[in-house]
Coordinates of C-alpha atoms in Angstrom, one line a residue:
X1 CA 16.1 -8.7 -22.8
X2 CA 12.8 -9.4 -24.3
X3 CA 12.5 -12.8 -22.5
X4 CA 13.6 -11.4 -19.2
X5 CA 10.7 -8.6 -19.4
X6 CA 8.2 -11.0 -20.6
X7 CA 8.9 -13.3 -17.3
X8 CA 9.2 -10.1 -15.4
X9 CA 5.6 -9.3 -16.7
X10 CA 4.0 -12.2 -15.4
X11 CA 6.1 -13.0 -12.6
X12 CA 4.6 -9.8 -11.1
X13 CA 1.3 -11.0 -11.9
X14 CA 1.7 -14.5 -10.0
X15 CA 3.5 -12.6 -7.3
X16 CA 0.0 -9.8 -6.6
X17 CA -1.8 -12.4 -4.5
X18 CA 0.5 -13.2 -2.0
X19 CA 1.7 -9.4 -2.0
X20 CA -1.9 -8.3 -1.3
X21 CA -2.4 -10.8 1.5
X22 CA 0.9 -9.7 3.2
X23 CA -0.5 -6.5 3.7
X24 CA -3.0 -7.6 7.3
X25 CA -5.4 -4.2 7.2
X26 CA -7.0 -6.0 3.8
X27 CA -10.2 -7.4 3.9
X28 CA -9.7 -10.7 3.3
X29 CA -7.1 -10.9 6.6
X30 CA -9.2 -8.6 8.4
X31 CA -11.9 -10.9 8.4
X32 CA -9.7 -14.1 9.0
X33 CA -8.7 -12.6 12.2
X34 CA -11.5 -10.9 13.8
X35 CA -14.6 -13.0 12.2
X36 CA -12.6 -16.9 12.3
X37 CA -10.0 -16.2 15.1
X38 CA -12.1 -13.0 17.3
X39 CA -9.3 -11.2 17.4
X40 CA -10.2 -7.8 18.8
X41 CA -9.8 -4.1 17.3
X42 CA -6.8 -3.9 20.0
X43 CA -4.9 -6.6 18.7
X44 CA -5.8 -5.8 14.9
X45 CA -4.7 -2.3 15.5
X46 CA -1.1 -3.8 16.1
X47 CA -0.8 -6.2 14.0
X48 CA -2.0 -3.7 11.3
X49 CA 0.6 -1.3 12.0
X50 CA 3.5 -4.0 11.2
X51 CA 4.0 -2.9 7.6
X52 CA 4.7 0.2 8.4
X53 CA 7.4 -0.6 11.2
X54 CA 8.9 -2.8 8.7
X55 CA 8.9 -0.2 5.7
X56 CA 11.2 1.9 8.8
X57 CA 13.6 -1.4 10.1
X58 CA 14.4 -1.8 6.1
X59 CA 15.9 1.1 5.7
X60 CA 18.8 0.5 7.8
X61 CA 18.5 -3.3 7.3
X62 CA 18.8 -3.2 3.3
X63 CA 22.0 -0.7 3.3
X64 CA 23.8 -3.8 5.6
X65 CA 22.4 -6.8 3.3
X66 CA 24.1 -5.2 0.0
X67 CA 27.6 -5.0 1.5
X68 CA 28.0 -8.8 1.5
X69 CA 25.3 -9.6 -1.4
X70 CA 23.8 -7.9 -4.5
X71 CA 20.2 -7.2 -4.9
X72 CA 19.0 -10.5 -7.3
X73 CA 20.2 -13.0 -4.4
X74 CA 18.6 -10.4 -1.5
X75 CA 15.3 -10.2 -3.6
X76 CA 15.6 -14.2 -4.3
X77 CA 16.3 -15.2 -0.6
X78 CA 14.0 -13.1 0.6
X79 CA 10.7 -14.0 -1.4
X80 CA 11.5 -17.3 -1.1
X81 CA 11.6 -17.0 3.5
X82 CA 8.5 -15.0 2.7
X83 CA 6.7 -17.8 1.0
X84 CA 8.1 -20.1 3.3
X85 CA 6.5 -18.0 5.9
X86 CA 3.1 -18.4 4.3
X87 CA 3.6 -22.0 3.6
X88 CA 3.9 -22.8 7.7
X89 CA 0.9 -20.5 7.5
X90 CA -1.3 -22.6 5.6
X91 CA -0.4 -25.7 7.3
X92 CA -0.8 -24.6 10.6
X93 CA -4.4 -22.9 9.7
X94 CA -6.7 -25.1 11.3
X95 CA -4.8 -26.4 14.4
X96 CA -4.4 -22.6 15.6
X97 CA -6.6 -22.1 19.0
X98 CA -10.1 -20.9 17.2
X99 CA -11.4 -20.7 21.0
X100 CA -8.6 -18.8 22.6
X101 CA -8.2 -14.7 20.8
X102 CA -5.4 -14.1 23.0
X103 CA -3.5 -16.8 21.6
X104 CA -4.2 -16.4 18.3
X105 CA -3.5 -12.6 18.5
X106 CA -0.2 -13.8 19.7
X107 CA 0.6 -16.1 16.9
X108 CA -0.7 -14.0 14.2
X109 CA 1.5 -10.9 16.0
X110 CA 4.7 -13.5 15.4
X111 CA 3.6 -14.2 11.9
X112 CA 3.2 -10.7 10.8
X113 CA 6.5 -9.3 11.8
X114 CA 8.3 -11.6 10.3
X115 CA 5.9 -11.6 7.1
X116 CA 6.2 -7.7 6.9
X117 CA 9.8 -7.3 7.3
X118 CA 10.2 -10.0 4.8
X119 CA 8.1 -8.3 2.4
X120 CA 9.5 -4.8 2.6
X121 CA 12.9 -6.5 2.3
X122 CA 11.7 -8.0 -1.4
X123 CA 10.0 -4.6 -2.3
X124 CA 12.8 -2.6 -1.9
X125 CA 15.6 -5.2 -2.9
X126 CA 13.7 -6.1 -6.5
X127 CA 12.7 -1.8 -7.1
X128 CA 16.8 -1.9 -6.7
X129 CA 17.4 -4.7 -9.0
X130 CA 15.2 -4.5 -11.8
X131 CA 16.2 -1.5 -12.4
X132 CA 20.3 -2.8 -13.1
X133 CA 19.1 -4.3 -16.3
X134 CA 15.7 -2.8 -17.5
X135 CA 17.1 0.0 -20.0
X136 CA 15.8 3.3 -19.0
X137 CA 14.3 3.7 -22.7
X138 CA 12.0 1.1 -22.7
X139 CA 11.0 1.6 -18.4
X140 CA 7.7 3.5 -19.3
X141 CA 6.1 1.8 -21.9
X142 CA 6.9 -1.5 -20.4
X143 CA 6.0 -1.0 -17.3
X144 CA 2.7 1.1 -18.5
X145 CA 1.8 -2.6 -20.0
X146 CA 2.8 -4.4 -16.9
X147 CA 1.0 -2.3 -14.9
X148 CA -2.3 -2.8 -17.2
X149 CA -2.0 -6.7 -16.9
X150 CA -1.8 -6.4 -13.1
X151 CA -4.7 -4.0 -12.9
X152 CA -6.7 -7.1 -15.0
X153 CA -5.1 -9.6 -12.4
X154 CA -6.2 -7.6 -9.4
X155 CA -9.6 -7.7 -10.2
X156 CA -10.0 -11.4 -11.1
X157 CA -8.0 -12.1 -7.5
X158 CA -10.8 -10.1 -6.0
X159 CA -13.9 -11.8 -7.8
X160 CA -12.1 -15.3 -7.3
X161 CA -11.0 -14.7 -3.5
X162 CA -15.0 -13.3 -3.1
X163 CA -16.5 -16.1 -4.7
X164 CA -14.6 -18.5 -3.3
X165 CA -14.8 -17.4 0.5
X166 CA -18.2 -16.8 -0.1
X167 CA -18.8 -20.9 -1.4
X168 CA -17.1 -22.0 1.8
X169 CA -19.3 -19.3 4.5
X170 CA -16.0 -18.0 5.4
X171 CA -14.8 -20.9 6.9
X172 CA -11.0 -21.4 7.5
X173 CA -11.6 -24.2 4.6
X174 CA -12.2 -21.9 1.8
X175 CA -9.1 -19.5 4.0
X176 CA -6.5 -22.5 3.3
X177 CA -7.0 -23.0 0.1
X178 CA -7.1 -19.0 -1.4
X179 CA -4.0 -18.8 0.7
X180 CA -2.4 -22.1 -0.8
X181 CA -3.1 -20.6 -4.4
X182 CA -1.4 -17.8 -3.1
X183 CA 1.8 -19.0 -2.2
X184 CA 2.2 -21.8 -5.3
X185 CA 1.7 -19.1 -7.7
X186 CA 4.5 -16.8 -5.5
X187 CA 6.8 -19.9 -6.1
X188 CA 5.8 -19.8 -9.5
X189 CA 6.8 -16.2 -9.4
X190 CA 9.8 -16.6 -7.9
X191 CA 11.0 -19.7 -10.3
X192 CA 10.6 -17.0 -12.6
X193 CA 12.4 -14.5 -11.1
X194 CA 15.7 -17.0 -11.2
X195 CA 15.8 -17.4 -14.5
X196 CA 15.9 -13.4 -15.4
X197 CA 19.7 -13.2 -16.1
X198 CA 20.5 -9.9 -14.6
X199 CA 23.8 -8.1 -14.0
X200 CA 25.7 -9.9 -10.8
X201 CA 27.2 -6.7 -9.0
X202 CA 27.5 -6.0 -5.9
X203 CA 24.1 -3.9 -6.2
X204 CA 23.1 -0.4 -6.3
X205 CA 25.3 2.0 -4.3
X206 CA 23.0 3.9 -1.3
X207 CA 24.1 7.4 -0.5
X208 CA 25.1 7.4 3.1
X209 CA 24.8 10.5 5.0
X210 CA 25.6 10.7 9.1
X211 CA 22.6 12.1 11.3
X212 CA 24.3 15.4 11.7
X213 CA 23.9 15.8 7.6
X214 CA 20.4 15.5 7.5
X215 CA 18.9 19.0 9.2
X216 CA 21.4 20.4 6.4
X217 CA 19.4 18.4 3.7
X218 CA 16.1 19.3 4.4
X219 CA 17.3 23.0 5.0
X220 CA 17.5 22.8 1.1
X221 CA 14.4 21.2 0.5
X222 CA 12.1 23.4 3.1
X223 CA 8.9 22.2 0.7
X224 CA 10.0 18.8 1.8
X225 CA 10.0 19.6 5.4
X226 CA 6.2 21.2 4.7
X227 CA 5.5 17.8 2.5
X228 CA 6.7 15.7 5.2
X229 CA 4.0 17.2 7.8
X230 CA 1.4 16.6 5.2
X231 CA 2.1 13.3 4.9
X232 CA 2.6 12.4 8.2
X233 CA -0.6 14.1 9.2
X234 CA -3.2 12.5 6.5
X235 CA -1.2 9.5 7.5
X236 CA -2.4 9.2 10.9
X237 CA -5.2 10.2 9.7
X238 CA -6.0 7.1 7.8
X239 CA -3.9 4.7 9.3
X240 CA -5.7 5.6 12.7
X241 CA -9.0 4.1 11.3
X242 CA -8.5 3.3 8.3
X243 CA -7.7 -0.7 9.1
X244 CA -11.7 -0.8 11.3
X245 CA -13.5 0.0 8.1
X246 CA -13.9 -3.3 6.8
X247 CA -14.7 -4.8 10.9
X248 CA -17.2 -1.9 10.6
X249 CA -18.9 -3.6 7.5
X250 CA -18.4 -7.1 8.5
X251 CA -19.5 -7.0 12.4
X252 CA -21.9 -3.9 12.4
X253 CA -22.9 -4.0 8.7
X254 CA -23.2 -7.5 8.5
X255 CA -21.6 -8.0 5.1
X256 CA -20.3 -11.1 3.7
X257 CA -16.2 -11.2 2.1
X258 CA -18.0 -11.4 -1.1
X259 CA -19.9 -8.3 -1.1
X260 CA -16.4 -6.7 0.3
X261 CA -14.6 -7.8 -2.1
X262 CA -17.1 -6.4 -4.7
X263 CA -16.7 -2.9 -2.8
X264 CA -12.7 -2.9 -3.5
X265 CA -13.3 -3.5 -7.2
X266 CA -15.3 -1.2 -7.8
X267 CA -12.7 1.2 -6.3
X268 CA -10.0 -0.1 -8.0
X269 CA -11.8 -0.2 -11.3
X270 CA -12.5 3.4 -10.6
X271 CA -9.4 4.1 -10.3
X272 CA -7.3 2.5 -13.1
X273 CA -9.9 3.5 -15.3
X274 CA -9.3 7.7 -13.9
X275 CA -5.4 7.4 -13.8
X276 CA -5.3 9.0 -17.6
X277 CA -8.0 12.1 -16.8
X278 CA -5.7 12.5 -13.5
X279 CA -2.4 12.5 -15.4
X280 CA -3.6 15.0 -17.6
X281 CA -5.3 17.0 -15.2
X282 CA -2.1 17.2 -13.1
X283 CA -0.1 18.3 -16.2
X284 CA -2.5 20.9 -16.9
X285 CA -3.3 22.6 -13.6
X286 CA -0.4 21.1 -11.6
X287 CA -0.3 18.8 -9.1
X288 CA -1.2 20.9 -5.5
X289 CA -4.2 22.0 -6.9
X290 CA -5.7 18.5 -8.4
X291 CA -4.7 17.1 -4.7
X292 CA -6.0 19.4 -3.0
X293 CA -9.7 19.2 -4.9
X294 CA -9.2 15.2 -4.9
X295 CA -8.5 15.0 -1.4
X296 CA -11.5 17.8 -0.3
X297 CA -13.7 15.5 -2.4
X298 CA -13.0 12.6 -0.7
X299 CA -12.3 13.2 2.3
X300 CA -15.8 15.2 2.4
X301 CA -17.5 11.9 1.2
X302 CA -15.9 10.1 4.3
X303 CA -18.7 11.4 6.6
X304 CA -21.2 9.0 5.2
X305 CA -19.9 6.2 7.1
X306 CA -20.6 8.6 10.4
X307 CA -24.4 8.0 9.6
X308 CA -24.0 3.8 7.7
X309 CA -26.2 1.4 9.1
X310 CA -27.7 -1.9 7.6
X311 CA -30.2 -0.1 6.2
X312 CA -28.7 2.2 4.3
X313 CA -25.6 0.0 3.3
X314 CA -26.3 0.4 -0.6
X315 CA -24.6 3.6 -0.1
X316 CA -21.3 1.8 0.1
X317 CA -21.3 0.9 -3.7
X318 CA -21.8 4.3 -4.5
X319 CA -19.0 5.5 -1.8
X320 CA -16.3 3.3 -2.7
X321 CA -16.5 3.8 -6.4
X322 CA -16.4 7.9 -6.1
X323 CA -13.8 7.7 -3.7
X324 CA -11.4 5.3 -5.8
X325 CA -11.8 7.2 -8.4
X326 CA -11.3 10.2 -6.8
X327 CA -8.2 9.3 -4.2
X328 CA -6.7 8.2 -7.4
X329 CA -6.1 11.8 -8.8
X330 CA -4.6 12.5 -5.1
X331 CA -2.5 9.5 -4.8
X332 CA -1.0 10.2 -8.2
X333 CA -0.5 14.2 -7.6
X334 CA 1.2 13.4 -4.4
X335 CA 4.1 11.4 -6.2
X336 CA 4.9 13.9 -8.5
X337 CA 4.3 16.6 -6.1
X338 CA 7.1 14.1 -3.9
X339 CA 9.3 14.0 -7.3
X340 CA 9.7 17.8 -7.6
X341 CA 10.1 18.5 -4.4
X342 CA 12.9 16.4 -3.4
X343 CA 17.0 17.8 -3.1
X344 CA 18.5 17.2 -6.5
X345 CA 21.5 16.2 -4.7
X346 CA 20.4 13.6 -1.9
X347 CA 17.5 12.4 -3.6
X348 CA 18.2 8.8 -1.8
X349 CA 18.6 10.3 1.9
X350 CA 15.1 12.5 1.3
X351 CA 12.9 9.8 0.3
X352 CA 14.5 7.9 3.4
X353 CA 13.9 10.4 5.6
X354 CA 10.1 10.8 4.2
X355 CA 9.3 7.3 4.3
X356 CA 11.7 7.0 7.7
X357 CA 8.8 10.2 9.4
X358 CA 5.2 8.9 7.7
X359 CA 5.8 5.3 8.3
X360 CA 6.5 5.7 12.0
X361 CA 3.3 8.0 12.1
X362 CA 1.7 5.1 10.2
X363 CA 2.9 2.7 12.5
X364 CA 1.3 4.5 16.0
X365 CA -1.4 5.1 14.3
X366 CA -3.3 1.4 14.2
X367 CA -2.3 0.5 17.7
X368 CA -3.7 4.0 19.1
X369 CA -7.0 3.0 16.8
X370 CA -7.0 -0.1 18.4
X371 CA -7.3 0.9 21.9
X372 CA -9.5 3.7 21.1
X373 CA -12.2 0.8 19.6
X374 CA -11.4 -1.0 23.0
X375 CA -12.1 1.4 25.3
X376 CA -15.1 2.0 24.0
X377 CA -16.1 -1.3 24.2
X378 CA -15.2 -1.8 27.7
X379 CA -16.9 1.6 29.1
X380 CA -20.3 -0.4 27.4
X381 CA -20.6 2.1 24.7
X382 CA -22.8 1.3 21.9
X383 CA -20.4 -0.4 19.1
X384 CA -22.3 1.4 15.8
X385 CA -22.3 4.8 18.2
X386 CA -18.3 3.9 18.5
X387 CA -17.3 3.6 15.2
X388 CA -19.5 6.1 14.1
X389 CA -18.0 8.9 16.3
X390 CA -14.7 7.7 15.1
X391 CA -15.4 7.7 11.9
X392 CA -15.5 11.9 12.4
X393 CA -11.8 11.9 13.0
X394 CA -10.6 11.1 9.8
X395 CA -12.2 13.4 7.3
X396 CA -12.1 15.9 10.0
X397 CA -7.8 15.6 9.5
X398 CA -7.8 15.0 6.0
X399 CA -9.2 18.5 5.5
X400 CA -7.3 20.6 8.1
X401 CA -4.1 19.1 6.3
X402 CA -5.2 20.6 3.3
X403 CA -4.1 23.3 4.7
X404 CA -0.8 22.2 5.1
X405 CA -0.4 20.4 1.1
X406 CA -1.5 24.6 0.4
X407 CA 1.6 26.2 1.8
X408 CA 3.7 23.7 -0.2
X409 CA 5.8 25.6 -3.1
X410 CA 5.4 23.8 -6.3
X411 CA 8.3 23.6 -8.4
X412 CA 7.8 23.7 -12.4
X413 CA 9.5 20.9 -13.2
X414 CA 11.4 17.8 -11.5
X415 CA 15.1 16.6 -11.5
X416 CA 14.4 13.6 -10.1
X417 CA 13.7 10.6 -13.0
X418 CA 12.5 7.8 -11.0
X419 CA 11.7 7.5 -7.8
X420 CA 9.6 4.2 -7.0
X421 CA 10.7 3.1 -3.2
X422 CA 8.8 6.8 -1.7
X423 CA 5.8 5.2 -3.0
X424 CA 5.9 2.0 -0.4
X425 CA 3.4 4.0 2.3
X426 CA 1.3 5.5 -0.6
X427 CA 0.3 2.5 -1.6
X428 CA -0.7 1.1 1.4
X429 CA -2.4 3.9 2.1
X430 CA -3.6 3.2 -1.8
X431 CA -4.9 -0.8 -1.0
X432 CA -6.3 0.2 2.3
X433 CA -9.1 2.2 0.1
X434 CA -9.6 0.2 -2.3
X435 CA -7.0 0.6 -5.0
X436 CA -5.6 -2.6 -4.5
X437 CA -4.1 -2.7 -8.0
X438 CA -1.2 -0.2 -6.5
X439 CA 0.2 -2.6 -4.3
X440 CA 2.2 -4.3 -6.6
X441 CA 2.8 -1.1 -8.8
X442 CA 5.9 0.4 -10.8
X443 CA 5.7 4.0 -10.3
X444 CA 8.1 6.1 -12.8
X445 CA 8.4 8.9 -14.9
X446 CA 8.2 9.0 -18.7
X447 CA 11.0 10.7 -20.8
X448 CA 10.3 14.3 -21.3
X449 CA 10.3 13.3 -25.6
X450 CA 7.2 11.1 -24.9
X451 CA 4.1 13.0 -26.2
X452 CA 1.3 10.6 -24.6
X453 CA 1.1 10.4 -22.0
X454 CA 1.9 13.5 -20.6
X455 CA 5.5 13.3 -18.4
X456 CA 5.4 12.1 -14.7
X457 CA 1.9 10.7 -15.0
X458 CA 2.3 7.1 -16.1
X459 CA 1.7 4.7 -13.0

């Protein structure tokens, strides 16, 4: 047991680079595709929105993988398609048509459905698997350490990938090589991964409910049906422009990868370094209040970018460490506000129907982005007047469904012990601001016997 957590431990840390990459609205791919390639906010818009269609084809895709093989050889054949996907990838880097954005869009459209469906297919197959033989007594403390060790490994990738990009000028040289260390150190991980002797079942059992069951279900859970509106709302929200920030600062701001990447650690430093002051704060006060003040706060400092130039860019460092820490509180309240609120008895079927509703939201969301950047461009609108009348939208929604996280009812306590695949669009939603050590995350809850931390607050 020890020797299979210990590989587990830094499997997960080889594994965050290529995990991060797969997500396309980070700023690294971001500026691959529009700055290298000039793909346009159109095309970005769609091909940003493929993690989120894949987090909704997975959930009826995973339910047929398990009846003919259990969840080690899903997670196993899966990662290793997915790195074989990157591999082709990085060989075929520097022969794809620089001079044609049409082609390229279509390429890097192919690429990214079959990267993203691949990738949802791992995260929900290994959440499944490690948790056949990782003993429920030892879940929090061990994954508390993981979790600390990745947070370390997420901001070394960042300073490396920044320096590094920055050495080469952003050519697709300096490209090929960050994602070649990527993919070696996922086979790395994934060597790893076969030598963790695990149980050989046929998997975790999924509760299966017909369509006709599920109005029945969320009659019992009606804060669910409330949470659900929430969620898909500030998920358009941020999914609508949320994936344009970092074209913003590369094509209007005129910042370099490097200074990017220095952004995004300095929200994810912010927020690892709040999680604790959160966690007790939500124990304290409970968790609708602290989200609704973390999300106010944050959403409130969103306007700046409506008034960001070159000139005044220095306000970014400022921004994106506040709002780290501060989304942090909110993106921690909502899982346990998600954990409370969810039918004791078909826990499974509402966290698919949850994840099902926000990720289709999350999906239209991008693509309807897209085109709105596009038109704008094509009427002969100014492109800094564009994104910063666009940039109104998203605070503007992020407060009115405040309103909606306030008619929640808050349960005192929750039945539910661990519930890590409802966290998939929260933590895309999480990396897309800057708290990229969440992507590669084990959320769960501590036994109630545990005096620090407090219960349901240890990421």
């Amino acid at each position: 047991m020890r020797k299979n957590l210990t590989i587990c431990t830094w499997e997960g840390i080889a594994a965050l680079p290529l995990v991060f990459l797969s997500l396309p609205a980070n700023f690294i791919i971001a500026a691959l595709l529009t700055k290298n390639f000039g793909i346009t906010e159109a095309w970005y818009g769609v091909i940003a929105s493929l993690p989120a269609w894949s987090n909704v084809a997975q959930l009826g895709l995973i339910p047929l993988l398990t009846r003919f093989f259990n969840t080690k050889a899903i997670t196993l054949a899966a990662a290793w398609l997915h790195a074989a996907c990157w591999t082709a990838l990085v060989i075929a880097l520097p022969r794809l048509p620089v001079e044609s954005p049409h082609a390229a869009g279509l390429f890097f459209l192919g690429f990214f459905i079959l990267s993203s469906l691949l990738a949802a297919v791992v995260g929900v197959s290994w959440t499944s698997w490690i948790q056949e033989w990782i003993p429920g007594k030892v879940r929090g403390k061990y994954f508390g350490n993981r979790n600390r060790l990745i947070t370390i490994g997420t901001v070394c990738f960042l300073f490396t990938s920044g320096k590094l990009l920055g050495w080469f000028d952003s050519a697709l040289a300096g490209y090929q090589i960050l994602l070649g260390a990527a993919v070696a150190m996922r086979i790395v991980s994934i060597i790893g991964q076969h030598r963790i002797l695990g149980k050989t079942g046929a998997g975790q059992t999924f509760e299966r409910y017909r369509w006709r069951d599920y109005p029945a279900i969320l009659k019992d859970a009606p804060g669910l049906v409330t949470f659900i509106m929430f969620g898909a709302l500030f998920g358009f929200a941020t999914s609508l422009i949320g994936p344009f920030y970092a074209i913003f600062m590369y094509e209007q701001l005129g910042l370099s990868v490097s200074r990017v990447s220095l952004l995004i650690i300095l929200a994810s430093t912010g927020g690892a370094l709040s999680f604790p002051a959160w966690g007790r704060l939500l124990d304290s006060h409970g968790n609708k209040p602290v989200m609704i003040f973390c999300l106010a706060l944050w959403q409130l400092q969103n306007f700046i970018w409506c008034v960001l130039t070159p000139a005044n860019s220095w306000l970014l460092y400022p921004m994106w460490a506040f709002g780290g820490t501060v989304s942090a509180g909110y993106l921690l309240g909502s899982f346990n506000l998600l954990l409370k609120i969810m039918p004791p008895k078909s826990k499974t079927t509402g966290i698919s129907i949850f994840l099902a509703v926000t990720s289709l939201v999350a999906a239209v969301a991008p693509i309807l982005g897209g085109q709105l950047f596009a038109w704008g461009h094509r009427s002969g609108f100014d492109p800094m007047r564009v994104y910063h009348l666009s940039f109104l939208i998203q605070p503007i929604l992020g407060l009115l469904s405040c309103l909606v996280l306030a008619r929640i009812h808050e349960p005192r306590s929750a039945s539910v012990r661990t519930v890590v695949g409802a966290m998939r669009s929260m933590r895309q939603i999480g990396a897309l601001f800057g708290l990229t050590f969440m992507v590669n995350y084990v959320f769960l809850r501590r036994p109630k016997n545990r005096r620090q931390p407090p219960p349901e607050t240890t990421p």
